[in-house]
mmCIF file of C-alpha atoms and ligand atoms in Angstrom:
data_model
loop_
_atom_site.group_PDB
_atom_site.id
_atom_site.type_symbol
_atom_site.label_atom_id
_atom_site.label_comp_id
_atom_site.label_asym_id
_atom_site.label_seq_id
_atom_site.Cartn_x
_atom_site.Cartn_y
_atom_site.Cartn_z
ATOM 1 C CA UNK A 568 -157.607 90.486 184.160
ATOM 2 C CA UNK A 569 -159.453 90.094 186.970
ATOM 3 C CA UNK A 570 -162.586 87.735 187.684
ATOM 4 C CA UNK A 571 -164.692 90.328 188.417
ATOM 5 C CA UNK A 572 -163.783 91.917 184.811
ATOM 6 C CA UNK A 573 -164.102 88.314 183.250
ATOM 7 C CA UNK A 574 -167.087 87.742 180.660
ATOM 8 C CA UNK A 575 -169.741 85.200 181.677
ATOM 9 C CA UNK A 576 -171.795 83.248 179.417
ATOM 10 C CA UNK A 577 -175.602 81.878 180.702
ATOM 11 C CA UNK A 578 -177.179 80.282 177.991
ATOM 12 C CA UNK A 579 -177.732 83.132 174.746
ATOM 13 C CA UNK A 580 -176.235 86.011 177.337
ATOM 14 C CA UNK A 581 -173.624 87.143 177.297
ATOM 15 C CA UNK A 582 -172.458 89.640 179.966
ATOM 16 C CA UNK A 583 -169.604 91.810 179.769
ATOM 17 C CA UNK A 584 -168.395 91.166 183.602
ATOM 18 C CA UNK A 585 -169.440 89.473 186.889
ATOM 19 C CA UNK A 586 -171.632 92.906 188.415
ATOM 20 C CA UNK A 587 -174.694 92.796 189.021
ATOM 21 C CA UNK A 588 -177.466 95.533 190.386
ATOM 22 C CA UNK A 589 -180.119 93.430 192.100
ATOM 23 C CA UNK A 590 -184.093 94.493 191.489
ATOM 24 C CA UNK A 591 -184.146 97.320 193.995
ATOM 25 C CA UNK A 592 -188.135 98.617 194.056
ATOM 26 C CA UNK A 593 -188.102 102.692 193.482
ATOM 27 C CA UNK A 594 -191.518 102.964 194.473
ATOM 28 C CA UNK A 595 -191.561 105.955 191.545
ATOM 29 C CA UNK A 596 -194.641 105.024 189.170
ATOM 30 C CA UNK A 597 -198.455 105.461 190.594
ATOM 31 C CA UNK A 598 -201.337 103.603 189.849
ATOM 32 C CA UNK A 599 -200.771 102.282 186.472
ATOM 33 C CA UNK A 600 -197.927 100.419 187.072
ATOM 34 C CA UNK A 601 -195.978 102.825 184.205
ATOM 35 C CA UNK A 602 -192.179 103.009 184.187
ATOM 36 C CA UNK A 603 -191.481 107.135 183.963
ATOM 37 C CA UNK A 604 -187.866 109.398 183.614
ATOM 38 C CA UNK A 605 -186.843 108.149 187.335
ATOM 39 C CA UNK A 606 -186.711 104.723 185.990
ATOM 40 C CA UNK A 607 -185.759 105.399 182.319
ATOM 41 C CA UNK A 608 -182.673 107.546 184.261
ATOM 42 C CA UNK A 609 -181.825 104.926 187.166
ATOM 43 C CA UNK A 610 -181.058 102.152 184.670
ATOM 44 C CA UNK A 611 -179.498 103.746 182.143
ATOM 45 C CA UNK A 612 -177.133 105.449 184.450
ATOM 46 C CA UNK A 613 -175.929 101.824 185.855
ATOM 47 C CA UNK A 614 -175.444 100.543 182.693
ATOM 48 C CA UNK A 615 -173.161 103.855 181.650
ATOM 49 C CA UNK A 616 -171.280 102.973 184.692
ATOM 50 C CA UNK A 617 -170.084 99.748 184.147
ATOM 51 C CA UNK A 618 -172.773 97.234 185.283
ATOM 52 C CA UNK A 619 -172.654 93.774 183.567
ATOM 53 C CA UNK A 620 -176.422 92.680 184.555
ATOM 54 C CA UNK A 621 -179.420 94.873 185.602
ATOM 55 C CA UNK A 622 -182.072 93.285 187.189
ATOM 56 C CA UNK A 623 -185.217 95.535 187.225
ATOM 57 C CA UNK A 624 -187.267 96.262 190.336
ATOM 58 C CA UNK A 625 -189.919 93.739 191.694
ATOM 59 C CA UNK A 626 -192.393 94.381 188.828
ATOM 60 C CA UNK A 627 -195.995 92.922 189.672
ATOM 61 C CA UNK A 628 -197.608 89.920 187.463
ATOM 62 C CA UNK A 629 -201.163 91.575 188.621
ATOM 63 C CA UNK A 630 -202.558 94.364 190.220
ATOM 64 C CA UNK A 631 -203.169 92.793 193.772
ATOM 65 C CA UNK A 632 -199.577 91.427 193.233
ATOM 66 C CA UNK A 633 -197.823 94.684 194.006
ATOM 67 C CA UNK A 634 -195.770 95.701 196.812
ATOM 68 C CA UNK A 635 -197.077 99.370 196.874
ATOM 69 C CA UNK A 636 -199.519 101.727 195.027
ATOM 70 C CA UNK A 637 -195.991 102.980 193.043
ATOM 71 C CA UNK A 638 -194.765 99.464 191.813
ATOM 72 C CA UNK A 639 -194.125 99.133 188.382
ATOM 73 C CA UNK A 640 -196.387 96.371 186.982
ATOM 74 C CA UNK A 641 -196.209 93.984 183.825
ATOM 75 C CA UNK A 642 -200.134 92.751 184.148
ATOM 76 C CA UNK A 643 -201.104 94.492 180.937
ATOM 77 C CA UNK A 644 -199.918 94.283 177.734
ATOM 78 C CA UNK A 645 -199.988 98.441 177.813
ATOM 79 C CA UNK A 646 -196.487 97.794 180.161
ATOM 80 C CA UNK A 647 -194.195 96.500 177.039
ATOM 81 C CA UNK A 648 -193.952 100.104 175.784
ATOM 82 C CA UNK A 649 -192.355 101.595 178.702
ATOM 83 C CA UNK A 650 -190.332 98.802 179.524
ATOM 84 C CA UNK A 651 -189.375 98.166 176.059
ATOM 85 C CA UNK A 652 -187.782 101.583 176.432
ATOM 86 C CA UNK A 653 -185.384 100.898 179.082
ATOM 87 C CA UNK A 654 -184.304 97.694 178.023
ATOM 88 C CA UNK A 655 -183.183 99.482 174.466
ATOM 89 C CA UNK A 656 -181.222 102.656 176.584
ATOM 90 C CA UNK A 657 -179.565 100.170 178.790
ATOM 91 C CA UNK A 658 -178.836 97.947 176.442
ATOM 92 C CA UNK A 659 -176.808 100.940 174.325
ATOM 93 C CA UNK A 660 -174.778 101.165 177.166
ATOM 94 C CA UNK A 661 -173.254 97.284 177.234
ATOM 95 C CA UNK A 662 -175.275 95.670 179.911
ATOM 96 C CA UNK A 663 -177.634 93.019 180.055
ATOM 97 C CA UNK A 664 -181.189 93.587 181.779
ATOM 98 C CA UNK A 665 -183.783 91.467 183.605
ATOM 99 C CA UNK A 666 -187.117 92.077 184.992
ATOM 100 C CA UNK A 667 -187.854 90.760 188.401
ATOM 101 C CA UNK A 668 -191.299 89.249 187.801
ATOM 102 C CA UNK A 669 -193.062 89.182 191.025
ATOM 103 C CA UNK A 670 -196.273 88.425 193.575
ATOM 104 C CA UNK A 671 -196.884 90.155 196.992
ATOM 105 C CA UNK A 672 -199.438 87.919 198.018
ATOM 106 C CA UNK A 673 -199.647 89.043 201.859
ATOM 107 C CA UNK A 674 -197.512 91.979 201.430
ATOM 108 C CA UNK A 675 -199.134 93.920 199.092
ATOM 109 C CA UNK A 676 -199.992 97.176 200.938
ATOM 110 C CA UNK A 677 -201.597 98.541 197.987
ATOM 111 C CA UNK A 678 -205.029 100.126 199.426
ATOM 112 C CA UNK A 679 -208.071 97.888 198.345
ATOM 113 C CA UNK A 680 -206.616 95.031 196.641
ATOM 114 C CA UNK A 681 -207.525 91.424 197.663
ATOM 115 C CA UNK A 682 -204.947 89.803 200.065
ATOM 116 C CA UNK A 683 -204.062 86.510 198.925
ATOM 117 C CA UNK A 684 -201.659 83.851 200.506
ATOM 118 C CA UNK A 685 -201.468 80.329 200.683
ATOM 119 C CA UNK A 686 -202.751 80.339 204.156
ATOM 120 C CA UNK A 687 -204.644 83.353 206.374
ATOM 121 C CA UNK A 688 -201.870 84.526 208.646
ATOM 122 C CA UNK A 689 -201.087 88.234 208.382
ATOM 123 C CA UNK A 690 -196.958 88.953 208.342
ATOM 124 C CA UNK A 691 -197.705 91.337 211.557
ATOM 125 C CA UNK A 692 -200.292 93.406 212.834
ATOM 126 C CA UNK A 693 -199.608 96.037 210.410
ATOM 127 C CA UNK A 694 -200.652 93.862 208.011
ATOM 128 C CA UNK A 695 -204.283 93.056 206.755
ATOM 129 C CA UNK A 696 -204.856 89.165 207.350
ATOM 130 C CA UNK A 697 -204.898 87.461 203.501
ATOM 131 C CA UNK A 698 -207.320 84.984 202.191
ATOM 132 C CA UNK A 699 -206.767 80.830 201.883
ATOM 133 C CA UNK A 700 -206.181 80.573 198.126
ATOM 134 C CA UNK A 701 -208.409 78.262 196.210
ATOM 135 C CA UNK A 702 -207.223 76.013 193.538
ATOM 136 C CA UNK A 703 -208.504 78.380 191.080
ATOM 137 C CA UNK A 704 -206.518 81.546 193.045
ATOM 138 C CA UNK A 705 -203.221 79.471 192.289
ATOM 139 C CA UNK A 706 -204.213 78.644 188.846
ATOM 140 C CA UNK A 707 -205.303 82.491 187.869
ATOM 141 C CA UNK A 708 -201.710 83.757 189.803
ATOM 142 C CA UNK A 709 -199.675 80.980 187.628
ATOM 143 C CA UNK A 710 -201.418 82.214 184.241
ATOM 144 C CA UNK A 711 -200.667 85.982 185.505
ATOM 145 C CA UNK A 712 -196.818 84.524 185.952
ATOM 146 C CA UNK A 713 -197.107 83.504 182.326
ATOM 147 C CA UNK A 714 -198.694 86.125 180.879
ATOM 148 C CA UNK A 715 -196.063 88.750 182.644
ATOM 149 C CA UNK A 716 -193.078 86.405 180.916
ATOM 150 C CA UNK A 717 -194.331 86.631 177.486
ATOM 151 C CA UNK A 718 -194.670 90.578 178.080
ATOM 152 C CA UNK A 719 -190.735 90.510 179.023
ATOM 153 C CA UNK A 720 -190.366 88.785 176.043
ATOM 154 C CA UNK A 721 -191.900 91.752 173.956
ATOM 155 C CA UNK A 722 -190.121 94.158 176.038
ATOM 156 C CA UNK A 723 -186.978 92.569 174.660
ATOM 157 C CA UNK A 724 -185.184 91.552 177.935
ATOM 158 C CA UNK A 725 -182.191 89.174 178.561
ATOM 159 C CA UNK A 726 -183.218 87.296 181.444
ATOM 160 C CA UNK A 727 -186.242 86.700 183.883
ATOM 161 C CA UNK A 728 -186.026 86.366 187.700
ATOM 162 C CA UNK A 729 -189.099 85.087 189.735
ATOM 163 C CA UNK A 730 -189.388 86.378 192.864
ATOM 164 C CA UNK A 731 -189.753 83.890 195.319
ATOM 165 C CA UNK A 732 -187.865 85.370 198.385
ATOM 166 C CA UNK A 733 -188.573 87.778 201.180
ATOM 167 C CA UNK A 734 -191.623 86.528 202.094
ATOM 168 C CA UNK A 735 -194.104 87.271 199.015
ATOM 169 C CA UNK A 736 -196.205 84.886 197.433
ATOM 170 C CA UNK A 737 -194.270 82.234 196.251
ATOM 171 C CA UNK A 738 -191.743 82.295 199.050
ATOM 172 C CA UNK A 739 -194.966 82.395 201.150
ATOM 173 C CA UNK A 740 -195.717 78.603 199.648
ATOM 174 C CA UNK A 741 -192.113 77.835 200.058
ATOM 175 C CA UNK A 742 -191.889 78.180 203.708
ATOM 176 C CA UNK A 743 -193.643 76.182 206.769
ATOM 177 C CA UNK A 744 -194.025 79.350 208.716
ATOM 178 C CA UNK A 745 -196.203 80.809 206.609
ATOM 179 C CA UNK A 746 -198.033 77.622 204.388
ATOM 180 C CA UNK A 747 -200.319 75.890 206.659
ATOM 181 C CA UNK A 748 -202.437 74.210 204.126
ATOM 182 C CA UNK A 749 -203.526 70.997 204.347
ATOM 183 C CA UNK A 750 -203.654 69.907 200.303
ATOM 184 C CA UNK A 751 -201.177 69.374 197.607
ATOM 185 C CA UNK A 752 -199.988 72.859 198.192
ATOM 186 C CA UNK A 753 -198.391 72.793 201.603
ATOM 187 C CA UNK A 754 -196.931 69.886 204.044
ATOM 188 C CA UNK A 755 -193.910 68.397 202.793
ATOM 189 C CA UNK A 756 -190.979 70.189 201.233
ATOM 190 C CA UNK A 757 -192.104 69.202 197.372
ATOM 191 C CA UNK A 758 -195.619 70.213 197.847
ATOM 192 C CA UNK A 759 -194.559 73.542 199.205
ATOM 193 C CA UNK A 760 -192.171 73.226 196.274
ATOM 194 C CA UNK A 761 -195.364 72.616 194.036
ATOM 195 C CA UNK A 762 -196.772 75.944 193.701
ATOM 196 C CA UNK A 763 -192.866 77.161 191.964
ATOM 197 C CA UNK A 764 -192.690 74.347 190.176
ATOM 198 C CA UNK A 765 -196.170 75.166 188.384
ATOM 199 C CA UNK A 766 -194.810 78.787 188.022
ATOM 200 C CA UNK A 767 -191.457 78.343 186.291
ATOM 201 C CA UNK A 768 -193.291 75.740 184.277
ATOM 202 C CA UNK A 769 -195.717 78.263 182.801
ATOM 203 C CA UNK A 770 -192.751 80.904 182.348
ATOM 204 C CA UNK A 771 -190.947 78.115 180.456
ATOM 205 C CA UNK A 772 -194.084 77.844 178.018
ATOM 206 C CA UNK A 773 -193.282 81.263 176.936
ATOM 207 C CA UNK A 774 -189.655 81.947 177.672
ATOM 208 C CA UNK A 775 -187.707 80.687 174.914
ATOM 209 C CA UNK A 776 -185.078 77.831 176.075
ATOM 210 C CA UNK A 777 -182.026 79.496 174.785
ATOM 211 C CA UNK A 778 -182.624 82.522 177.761
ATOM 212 C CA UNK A 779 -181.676 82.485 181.101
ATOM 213 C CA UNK A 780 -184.264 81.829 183.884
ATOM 214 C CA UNK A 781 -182.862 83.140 187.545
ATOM 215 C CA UNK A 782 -184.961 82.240 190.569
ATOM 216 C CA UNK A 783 -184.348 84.617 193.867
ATOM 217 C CA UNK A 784 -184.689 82.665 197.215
ATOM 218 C CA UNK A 785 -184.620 83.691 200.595
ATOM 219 C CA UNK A 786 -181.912 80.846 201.747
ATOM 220 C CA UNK A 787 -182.360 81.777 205.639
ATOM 221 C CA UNK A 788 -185.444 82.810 207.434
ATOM 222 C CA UNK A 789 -183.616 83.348 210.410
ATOM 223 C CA UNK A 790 -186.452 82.057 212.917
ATOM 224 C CA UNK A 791 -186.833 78.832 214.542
ATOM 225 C CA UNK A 792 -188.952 76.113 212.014
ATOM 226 C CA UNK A 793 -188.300 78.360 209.075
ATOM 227 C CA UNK A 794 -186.159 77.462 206.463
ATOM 228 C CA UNK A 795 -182.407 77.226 205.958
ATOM 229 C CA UNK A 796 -179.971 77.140 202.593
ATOM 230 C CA UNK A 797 -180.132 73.283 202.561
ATOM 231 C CA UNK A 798 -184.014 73.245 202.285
ATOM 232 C CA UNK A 799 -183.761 75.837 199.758
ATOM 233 C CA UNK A 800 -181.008 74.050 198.161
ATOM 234 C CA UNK A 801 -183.655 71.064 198.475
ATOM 235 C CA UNK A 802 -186.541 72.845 196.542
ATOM 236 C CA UNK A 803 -184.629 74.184 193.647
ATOM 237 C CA UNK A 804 -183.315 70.680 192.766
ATOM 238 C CA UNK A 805 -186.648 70.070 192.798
ATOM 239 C CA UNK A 806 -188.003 72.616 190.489
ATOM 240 C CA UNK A 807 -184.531 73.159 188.623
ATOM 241 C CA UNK A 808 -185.707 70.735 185.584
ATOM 242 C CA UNK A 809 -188.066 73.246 184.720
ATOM 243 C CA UNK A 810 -185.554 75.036 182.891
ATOM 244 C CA UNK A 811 -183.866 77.439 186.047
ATOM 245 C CA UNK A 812 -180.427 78.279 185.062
ATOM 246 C CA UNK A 813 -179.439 80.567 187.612
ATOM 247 C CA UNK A 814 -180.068 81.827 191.565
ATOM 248 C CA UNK A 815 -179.573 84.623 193.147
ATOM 249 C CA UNK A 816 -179.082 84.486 196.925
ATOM 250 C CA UNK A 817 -180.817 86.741 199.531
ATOM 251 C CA UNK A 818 -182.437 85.700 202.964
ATOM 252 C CA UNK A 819 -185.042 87.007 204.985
ATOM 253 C CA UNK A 820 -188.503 88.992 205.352
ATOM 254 C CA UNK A 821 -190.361 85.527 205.558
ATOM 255 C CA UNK A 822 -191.174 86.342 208.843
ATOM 256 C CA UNK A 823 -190.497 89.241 211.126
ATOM 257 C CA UNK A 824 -187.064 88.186 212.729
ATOM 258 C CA UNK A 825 -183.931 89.765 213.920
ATOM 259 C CA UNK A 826 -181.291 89.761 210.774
ATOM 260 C CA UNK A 827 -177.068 89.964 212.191
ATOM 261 C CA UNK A 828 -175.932 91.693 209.293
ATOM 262 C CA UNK A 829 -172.215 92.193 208.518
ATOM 263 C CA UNK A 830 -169.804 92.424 204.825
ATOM 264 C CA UNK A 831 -170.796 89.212 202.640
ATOM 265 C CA UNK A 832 -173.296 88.141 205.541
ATOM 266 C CA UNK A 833 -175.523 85.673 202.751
ATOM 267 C CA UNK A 834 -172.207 84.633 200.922
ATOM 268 C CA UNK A 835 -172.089 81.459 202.745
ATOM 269 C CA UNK A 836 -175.806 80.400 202.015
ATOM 270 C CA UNK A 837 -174.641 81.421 198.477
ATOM 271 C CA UNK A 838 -172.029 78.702 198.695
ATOM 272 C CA UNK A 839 -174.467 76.150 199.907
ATOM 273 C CA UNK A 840 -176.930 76.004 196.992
ATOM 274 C CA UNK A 841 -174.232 76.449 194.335
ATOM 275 C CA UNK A 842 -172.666 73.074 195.481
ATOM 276 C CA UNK A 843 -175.669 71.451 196.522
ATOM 277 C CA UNK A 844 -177.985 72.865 193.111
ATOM 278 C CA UNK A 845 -174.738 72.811 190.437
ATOM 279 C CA UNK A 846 -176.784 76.084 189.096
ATOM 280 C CA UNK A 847 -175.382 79.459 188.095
ATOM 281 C CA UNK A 848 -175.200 81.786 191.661
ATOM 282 C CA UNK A 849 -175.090 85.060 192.275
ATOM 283 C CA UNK A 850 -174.217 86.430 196.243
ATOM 284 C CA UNK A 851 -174.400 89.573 197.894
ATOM 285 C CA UNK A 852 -175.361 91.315 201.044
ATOM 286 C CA UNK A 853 -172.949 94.293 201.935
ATOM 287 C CA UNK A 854 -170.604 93.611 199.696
ATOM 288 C CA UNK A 855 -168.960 97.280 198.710
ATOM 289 C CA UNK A 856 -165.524 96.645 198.047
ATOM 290 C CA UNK A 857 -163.639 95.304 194.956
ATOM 291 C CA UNK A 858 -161.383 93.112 196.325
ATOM 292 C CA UNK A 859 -164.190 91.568 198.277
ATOM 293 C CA UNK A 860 -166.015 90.725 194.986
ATOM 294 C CA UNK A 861 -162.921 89.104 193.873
ATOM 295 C CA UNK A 862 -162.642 87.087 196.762
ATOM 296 C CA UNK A 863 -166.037 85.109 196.343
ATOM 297 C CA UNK A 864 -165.694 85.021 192.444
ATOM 298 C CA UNK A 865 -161.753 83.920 192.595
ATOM 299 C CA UNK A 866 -162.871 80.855 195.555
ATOM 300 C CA UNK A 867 -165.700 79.835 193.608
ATOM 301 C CA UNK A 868 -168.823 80.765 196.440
ATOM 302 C CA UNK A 869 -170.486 82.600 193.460
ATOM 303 C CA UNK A 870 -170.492 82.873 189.779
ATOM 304 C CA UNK A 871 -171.301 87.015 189.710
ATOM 305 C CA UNK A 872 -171.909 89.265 193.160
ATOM 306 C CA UNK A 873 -174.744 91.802 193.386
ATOM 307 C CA UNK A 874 -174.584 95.276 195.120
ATOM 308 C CA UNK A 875 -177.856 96.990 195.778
ATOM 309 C CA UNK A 876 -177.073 99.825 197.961
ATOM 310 C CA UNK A 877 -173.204 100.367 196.636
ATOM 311 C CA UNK A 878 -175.027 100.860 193.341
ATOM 312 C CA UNK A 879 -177.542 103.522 194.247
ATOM 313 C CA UNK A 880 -174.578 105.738 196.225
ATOM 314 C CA UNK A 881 -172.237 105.215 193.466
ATOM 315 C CA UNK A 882 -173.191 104.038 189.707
ATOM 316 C CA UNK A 883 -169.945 104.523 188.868
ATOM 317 C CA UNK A 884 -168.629 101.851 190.749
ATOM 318 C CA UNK A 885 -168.043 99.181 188.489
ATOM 319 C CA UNK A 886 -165.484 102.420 186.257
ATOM 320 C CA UNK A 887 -163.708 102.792 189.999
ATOM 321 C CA UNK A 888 -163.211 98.953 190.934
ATOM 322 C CA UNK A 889 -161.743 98.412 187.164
ATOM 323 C CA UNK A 890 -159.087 101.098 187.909
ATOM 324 C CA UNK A 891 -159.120 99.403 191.491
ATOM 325 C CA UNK A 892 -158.155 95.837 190.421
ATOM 326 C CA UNK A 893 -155.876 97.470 187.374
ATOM 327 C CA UNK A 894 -158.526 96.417 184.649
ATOM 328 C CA UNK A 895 -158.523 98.626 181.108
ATOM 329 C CA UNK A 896 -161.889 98.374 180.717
ATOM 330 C CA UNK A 897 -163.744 100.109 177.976
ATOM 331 C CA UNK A 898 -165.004 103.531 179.307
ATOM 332 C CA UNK A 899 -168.244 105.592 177.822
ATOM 333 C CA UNK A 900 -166.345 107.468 175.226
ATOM 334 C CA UNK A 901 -168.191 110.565 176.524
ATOM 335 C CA UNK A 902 -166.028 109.998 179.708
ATOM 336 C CA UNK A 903 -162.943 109.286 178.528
ATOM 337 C CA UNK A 904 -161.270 112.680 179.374
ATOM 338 C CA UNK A 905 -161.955 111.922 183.415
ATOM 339 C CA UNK A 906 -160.497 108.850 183.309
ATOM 340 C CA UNK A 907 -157.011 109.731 184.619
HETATM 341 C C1 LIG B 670 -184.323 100.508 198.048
HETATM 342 C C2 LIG B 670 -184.297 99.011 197.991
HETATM 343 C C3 LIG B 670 -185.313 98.330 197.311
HETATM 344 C C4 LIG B 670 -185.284 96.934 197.202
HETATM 345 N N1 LIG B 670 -186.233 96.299 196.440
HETATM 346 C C5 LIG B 670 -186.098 94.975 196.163
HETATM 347 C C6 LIG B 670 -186.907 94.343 195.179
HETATM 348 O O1 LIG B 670 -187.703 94.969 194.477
HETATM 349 N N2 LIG B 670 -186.754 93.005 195.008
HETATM 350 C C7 LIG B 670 -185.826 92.276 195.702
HETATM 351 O O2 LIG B 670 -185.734 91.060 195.508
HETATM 352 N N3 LIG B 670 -185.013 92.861 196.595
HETATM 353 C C8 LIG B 670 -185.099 94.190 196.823
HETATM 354 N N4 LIG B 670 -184.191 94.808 197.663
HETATM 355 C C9 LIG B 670 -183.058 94.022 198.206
HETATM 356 C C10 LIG B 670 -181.809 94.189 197.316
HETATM 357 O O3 LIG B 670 -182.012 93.617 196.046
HETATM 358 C C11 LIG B 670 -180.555 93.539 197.960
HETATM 359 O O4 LIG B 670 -180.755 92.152 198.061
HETATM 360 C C12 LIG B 670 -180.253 94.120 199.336
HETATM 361 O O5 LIG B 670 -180.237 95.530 199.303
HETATM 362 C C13 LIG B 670 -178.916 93.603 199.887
HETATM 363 O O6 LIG B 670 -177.838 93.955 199.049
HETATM 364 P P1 LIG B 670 -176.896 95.230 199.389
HETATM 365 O O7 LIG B 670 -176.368 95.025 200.778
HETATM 366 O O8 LIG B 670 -175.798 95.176 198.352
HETATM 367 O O9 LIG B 670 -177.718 96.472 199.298
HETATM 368 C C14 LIG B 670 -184.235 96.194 197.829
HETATM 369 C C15 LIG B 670 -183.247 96.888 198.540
HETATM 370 C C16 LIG B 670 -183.252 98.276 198.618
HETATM 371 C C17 LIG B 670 -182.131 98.980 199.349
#
């Protein structure tokens, strides 16, 4: 049996192998924030072919919190239904699922909203310049954080991931290229920390102990006085008491910068914070072969790989890579007569 076929356990879940489709926005709903057939479809097609973990889509805590006019949102209690119906289709189907809860702050190109981000610097001219947060801003976005959690919970799914990387809100607070402020909130690597820290707190309030908590961080920001893996690694061992169990690994869109991408190219940062943190990590970036996966899981750089873009060419990839590595998995019966 091969790693990549090998069960994991992360506190109460259980997952039936190490692959995992990261939150990949599908820009697909409209104004209300409502999951629709696209959605219902996507999933449940990934977890028919063979995915172990599905992390939903960056799905907004509040309105002004979305990437887009077509994000699907969690800031009303009207959400649970819709999402509530995925998790139960994919779940049919042998995977786990998680909801990437989440906070544009400067990005949200949603048309009137209110721009908010720790400090006023726009992310590039395309961009509207946001407002200073006020203490009460911070609190209002860390109740919205809660709020969203206990709104998984009712949907029914496995896992949470906060969004903190590629330069929205709280990844905003995390890094010194973009946090400029002058209180408890920016300055030195734990306040910047602080604003997390508060969040996973308040998820913790409402997310029962006995589930999985994943954090995704941008470990590189690829620009000069930005941050790297270590400072990363830095800040979740200062917010990991909070009750994070797991991180998944991506880098970049902090700033505008020049990315060298190439196979595995945030594997190594991957590596960093899982022996620096001691937490559950997931890497990816590229990664589209089998062999490759078993590579990282077999040398112990990650606990479970992601592949975004593998996943939305071929769904059936985890069925091919288990034929690939010689793994009998169990196939949707439906199926079973193409399986030679
Ligand atoms: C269409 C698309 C939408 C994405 N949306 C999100 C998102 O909502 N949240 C997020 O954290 N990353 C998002 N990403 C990044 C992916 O999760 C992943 O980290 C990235 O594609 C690199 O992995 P890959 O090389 O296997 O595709 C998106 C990527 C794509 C291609």
């Amino acid at each position: 049996m091969s790693k990549l076929f090998s069960k994991i356990r992360i506190k109460d879940m259980e997952v039936r192998n190490r692959i995992v489709m990261p939150p990949m926005c599908m820009y697909s709903s409209d104004d209300t924030g409502y999951p629709n057939s696209w959605h219902f479809i996507h999933y449940a097609t990934r977890a028919i072919g063979g995915v172990g973990l599905i992390i939903m889509e960056a799905t907004a805590v509040e309105k002004r919190g979305r990437i887009s006019a077509r994000d699907l949102g969690i800031w009303d209690d009207s959400h649970v239904e819709g999402l509530a119906r995925i998790v139960a289709e994919v779940k049919k189907h042998g995977a786990k699922i998680g909801v990437q809860l989440a906070h544009a702050g400067r990005k949200c190109t949603a048309p009137d909203e209110d721009l908010i981000a720790p400090s006023p610097i726009a992310f590039d001219e395309t961009y509207g310049v946001p407002r200073e947060m006020t203490k009460e801003d911070i609190k209002e976005v860390v109740s919205a954080f809660k709020a969203g959690a206990y709104r998984a919970l009712s949907a029914g799914f496995d896992i949470i991931e906060i969004h903190a990387a590629h330069g929205y809100l709280i990844n905003e607070f995390l890094s010194p290229l973009t946090n400029k402020r002058t209180d408890e909130y920016g300055g030195n690597i734990e306040n910047r920390a602080r604003f997390l820290k508060e969040v996973i707190k308040a998820v913790r309030e409402v997310w029962p102990e006995e589930k999985p908590l994943m954090v995704r961080v941008s470990a590189e920001e690829y620009a000069e006085g930005g941050n790297h893996d270590v400072d990363l690694a830095q800040i979740i061992n200062l917010v990991k008491e909070e009750g994070v169990d797991v991180i998944d690994v991506s880098s970049g869109a902090v700033v505008p910068a020049k990315i060298n991408v190439y196979p595995g190219y945030q594997v190594r940062f991957a590596e960093t914070i899982k022996k620096m943190t001691g937490l559950f990590v997931i890497a990816g970036g590229l990664i589209t072969a089998p062999e490759m996966a078993e590579e990282i899981l077999q040398n112990e750089r990650a606990d479970m790989v992601y592949l975004g873009r593998e996943l939305l060419r071929n769904p059936y990839w985890p069925l091919a890579a288990a034929k690939e590595l010689g793994d009998d998995i169990k196939w949707p019966e439906q199926y079973e007569r193409s399986r030679k």
